[in-house]
mmCIF file of C-alpha atoms in Angstrom:
data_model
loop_
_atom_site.group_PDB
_atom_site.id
_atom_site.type_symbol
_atom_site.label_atom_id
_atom_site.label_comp_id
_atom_site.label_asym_id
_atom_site.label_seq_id
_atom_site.Cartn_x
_atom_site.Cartn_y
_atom_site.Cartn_z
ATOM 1 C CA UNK K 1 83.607 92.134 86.050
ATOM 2 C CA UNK K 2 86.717 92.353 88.544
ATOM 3 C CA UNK K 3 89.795 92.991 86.986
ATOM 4 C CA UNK K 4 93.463 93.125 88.366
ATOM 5 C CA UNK K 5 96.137 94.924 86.585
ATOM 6 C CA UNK K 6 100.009 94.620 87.013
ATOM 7 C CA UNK K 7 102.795 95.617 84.890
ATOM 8 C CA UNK K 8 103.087 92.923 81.963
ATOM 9 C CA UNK K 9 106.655 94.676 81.114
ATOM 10 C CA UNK K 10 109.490 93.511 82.702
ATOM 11 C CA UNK K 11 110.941 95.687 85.574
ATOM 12 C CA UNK K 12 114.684 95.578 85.608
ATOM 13 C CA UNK K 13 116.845 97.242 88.407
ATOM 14 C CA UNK K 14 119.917 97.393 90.048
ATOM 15 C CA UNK K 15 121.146 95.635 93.130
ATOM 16 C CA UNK K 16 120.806 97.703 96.266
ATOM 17 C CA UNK K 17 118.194 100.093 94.857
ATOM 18 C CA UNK K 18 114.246 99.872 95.583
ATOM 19 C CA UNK K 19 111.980 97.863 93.039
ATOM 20 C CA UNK K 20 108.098 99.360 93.709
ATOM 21 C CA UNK K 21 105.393 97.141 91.609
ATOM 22 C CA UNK K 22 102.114 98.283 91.075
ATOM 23 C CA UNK K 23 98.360 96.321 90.970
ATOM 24 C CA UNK K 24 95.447 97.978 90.118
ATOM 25 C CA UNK K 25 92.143 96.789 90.715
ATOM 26 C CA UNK K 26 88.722 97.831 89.303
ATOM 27 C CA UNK K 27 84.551 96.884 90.203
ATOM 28 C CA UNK K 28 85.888 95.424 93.192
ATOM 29 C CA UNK K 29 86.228 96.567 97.054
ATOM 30 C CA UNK K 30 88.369 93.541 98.262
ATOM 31 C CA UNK K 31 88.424 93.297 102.234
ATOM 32 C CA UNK K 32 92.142 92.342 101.702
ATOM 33 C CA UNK K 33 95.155 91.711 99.184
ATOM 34 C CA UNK K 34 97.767 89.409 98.381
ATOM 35 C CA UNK K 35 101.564 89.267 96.849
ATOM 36 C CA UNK K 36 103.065 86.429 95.876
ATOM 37 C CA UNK K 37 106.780 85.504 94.283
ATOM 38 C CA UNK K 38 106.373 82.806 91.370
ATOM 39 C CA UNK K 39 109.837 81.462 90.601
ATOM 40 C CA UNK K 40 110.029 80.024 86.759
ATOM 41 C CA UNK K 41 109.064 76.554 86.880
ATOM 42 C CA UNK K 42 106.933 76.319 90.580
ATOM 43 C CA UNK K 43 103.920 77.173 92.091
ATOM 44 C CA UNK K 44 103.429 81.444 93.879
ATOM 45 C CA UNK K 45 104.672 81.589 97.410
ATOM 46 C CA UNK K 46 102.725 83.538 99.525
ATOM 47 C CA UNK K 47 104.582 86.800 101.147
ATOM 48 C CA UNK K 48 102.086 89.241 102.542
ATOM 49 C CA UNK K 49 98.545 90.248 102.741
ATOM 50 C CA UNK K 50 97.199 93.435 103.376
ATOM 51 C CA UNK K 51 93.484 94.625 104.987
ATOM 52 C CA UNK K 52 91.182 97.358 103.747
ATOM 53 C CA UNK K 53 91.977 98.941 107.011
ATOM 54 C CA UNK K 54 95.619 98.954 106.998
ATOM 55 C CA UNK K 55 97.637 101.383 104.888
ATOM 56 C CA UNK K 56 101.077 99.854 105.183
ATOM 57 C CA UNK K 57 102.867 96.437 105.967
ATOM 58 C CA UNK K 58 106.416 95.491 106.206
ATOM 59 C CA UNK K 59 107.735 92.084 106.414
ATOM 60 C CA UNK K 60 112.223 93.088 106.573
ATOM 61 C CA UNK K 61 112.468 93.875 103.322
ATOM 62 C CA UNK K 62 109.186 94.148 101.787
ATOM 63 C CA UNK K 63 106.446 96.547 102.208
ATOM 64 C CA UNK K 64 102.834 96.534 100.893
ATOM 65 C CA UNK K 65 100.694 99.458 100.785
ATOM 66 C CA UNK K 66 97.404 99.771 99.973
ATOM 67 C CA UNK K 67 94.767 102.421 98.668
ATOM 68 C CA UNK K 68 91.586 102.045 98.436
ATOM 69 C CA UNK K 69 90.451 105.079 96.952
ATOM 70 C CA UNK K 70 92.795 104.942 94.356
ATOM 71 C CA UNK K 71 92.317 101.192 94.009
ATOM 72 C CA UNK K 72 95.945 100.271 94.213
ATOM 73 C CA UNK K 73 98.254 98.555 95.667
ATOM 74 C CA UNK K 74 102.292 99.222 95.762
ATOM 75 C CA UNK K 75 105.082 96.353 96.876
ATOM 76 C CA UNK K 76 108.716 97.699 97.648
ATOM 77 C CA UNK K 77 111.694 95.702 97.999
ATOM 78 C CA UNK K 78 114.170 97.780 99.629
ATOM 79 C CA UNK K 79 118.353 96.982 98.920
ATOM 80 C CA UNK K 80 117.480 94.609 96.383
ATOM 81 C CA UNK K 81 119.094 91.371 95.425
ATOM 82 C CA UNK K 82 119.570 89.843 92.242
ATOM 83 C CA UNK K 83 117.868 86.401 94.698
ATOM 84 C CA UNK K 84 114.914 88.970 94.569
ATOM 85 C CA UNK K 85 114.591 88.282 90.473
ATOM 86 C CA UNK K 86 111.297 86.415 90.563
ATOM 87 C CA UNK K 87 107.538 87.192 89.093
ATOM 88 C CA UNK K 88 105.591 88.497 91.741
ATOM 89 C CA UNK K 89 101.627 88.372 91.599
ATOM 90 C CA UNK K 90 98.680 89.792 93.572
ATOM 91 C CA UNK K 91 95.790 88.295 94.284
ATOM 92 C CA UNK K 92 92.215 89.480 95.822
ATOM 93 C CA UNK K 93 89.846 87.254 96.826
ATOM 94 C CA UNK K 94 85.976 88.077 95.479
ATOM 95 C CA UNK K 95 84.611 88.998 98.397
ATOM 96 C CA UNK K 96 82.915 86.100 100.863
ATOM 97 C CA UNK K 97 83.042 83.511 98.132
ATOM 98 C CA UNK K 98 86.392 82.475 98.659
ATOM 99 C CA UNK K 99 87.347 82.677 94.559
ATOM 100 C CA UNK K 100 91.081 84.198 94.353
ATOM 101 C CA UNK K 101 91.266 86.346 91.041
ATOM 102 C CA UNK K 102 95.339 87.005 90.292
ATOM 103 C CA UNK K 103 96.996 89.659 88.512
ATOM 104 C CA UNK K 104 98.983 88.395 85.128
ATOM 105 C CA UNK K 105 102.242 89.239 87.177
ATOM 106 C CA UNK K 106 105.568 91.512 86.988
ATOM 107 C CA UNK K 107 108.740 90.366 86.068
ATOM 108 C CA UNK K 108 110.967 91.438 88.166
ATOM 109 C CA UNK K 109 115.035 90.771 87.185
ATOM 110 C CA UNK K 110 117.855 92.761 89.774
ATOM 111 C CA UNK K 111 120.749 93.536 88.093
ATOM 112 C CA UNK K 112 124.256 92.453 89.991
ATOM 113 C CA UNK M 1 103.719 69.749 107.304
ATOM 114 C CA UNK M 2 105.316 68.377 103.871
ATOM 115 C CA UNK M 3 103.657 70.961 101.691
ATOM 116 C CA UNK M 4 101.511 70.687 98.318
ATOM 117 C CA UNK M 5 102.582 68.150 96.844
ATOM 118 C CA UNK M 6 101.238 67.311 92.481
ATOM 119 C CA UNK M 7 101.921 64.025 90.324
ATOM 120 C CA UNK M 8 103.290 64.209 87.788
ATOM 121 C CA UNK M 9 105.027 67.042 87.360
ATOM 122 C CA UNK M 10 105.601 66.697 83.586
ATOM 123 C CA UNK M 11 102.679 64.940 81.415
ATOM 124 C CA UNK M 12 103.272 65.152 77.139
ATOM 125 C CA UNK M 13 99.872 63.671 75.658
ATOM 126 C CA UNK M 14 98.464 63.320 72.383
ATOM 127 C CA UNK M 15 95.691 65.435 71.139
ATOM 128 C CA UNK M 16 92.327 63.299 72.108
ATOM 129 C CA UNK M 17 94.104 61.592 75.219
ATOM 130 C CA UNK M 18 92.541 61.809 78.492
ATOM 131 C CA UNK M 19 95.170 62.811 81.386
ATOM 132 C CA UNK M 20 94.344 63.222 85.231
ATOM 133 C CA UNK M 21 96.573 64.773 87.471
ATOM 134 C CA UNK M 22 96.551 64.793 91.552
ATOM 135 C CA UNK M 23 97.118 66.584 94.382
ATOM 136 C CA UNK M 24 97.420 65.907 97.668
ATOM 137 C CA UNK M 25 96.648 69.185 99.892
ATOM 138 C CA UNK M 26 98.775 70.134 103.726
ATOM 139 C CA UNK M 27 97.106 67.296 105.864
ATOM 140 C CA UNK M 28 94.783 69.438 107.797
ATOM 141 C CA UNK M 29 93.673 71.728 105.092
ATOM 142 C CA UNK M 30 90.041 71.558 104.395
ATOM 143 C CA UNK M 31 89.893 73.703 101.240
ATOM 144 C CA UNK M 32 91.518 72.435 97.784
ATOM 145 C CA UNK M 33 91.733 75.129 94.697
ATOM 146 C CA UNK M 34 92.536 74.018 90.734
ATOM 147 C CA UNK M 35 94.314 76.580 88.985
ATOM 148 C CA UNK M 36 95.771 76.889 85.540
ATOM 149 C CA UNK M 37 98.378 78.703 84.221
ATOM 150 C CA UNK M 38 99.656 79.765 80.795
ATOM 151 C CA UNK M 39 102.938 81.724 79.734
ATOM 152 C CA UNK M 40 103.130 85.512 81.260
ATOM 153 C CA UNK M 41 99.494 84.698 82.901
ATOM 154 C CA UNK M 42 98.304 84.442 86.617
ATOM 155 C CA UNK M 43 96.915 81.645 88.004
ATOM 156 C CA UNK M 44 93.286 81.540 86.312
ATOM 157 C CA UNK M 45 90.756 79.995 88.647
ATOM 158 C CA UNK M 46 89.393 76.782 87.705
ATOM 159 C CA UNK M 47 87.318 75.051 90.572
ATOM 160 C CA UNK M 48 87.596 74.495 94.359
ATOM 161 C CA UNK M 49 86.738 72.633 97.478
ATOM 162 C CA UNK M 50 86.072 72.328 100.570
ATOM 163 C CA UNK M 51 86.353 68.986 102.418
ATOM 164 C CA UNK M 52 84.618 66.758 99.559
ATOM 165 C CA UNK M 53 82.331 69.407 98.519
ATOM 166 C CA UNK M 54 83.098 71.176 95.042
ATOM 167 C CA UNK M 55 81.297 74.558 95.825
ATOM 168 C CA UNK M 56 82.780 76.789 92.786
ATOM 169 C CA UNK M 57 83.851 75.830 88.876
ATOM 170 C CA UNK M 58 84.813 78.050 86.569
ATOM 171 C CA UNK M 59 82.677 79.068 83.884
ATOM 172 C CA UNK M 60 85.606 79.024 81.709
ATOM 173 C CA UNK M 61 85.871 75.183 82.677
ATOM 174 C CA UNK M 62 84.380 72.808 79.745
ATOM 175 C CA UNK M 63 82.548 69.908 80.473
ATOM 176 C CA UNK M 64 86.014 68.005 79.672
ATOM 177 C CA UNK M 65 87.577 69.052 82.880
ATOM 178 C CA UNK M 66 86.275 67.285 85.947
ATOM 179 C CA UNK M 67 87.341 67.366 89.817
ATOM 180 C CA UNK M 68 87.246 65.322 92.638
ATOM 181 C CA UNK M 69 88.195 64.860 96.082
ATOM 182 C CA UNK M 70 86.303 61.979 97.265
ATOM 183 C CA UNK M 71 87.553 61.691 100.925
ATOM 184 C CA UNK M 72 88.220 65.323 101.243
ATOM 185 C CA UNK M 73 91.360 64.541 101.302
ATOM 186 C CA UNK M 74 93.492 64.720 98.146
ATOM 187 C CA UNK M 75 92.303 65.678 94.523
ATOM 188 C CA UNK M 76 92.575 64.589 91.199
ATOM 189 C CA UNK M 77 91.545 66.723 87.938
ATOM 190 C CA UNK M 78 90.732 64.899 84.594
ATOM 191 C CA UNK M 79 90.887 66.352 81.570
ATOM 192 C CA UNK M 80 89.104 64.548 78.568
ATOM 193 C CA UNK M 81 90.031 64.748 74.865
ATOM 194 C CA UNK M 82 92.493 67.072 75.492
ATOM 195 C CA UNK M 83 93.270 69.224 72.935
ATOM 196 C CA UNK M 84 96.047 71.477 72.481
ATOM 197 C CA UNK M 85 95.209 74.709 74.150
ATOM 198 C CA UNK M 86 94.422 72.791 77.062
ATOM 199 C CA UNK M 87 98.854 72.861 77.121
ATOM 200 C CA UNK M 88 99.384 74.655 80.031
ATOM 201 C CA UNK M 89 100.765 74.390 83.933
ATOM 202 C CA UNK M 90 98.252 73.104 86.307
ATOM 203 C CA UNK M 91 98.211 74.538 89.916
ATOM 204 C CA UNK M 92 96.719 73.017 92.928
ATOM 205 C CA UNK M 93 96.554 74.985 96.474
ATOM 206 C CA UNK M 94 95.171 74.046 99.562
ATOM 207 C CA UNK M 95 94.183 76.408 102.939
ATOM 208 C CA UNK M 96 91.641 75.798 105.463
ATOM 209 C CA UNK M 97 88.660 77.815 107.076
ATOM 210 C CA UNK M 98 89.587 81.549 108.340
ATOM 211 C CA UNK M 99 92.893 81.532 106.838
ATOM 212 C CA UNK M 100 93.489 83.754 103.892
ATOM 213 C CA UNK M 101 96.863 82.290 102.780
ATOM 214 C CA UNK M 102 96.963 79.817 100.036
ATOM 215 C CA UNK M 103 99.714 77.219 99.477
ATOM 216 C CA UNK M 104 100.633 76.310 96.077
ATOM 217 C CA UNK M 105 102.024 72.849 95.429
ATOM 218 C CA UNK M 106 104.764 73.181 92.624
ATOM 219 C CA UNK M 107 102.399 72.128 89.502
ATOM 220 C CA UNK M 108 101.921 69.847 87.133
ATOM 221 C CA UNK M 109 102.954 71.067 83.737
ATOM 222 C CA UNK M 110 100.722 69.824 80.527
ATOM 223 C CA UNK M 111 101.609 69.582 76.827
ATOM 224 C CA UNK M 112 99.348 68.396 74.289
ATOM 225 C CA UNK M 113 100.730 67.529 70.929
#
């Protein structure tokens, strides 16, 4: 069955340096992928999506890279805030059913 | 465009109780998901639809939890004799045809004593 992997550990930084999360994916071939930011307490808020066909997207800050070959995707947030502290999630939807399967989710806490 | 929105937010129940929860999707958003979500989990896929069709449920779903969305418009999930590791924080997203992007309303957290 599909299965999404992120880091279940807590990633702690500090402010101004570059946090990188990973998601792994396996018995899938998604046509695209998706981060979100869950705040404690509220629903995920979408921030970017990446195709198959596209190795890297920024959006200011943040930049998504995928891999298919490796089955992986990275997210970088460059100069980092402690306002960047959040869970952040990916997501890939099973391919033409519309059925989102999300990763558990990496803490992510910025140091000030 | 007001967003997701969920009622209630907050819902204690006994063990046994039945609870229903609702959500009312972006106005012209034709597709409705059901999520839940438990402590240092993703959202788990529960059911979804599009206008007032249900065309997925979760295997995982018992025959307690039920879905609607009668008028295509908003939803409401039921839960039947709840029991207690049905405790968890319920997610409803909407997003219509071609567009990838879901939109999460803010949830409607369950705890069942």
């Amino acid at each position: 069955s599909q299965k999404i992997e992120q880091n279940s550990e807590a990633l702690n930084i500090q402010e101004g340096k570059t946090a990188t999360l990973t998601c792994n994916y396996t018995n899938y071939s998604p046509a695209y992928l998706q981060w979100y930011r869950q705040d404690p307490g509220r629903g995920p808020v979408f921030l970017l999506l990446i195709r198959e066909n596209e190795k890297e997207k920024r959006k200011e800050r943040l930049k998504v890279t995928f891999d298919t070959t490796l089955k992986q995707s990275l997210f970088h947030i460059t100069a980092s805030q402690p306002a960047d502290s959040a869970t952040y999630l990916c997501a890939l939807e099973t391919s033409g059913t519309y059925k989102y399967i999300f990763g558990t989710g990496t803490r992510l806490k910025v140091l000030a | 465009d007001t967003g997701v929105s969920q009622d209630p937010r907050h819902k204690i129940t006994k063990r046994g109780q039945n609870v229903t929860f609702r959500c009312d999707p972006i106005s012209e958003h034709n597709r409705l998901y059901w999520y839940r979500q438990t402590l240092g989990q993703g959202p788990e896929f529960l059911t979804y639809f599009q206008n007032e069709a249900q065309l997925e449920k979760s295997r995982l779903l018992s025959d307690r939890f039920s879905a609607e969305r009668p008028k295509g418009s908003f939803s409401t999930l039921e839960i039947q004799r709840t029991e207690q590791g049905d405790s968890a924080m319920y997610l409803c997203a909407s997003t219509r045809t071609l567009q990838e992007t879901q939109y999460f309303g803010p949830g409607t957290r369950l705890l069942v004593l």
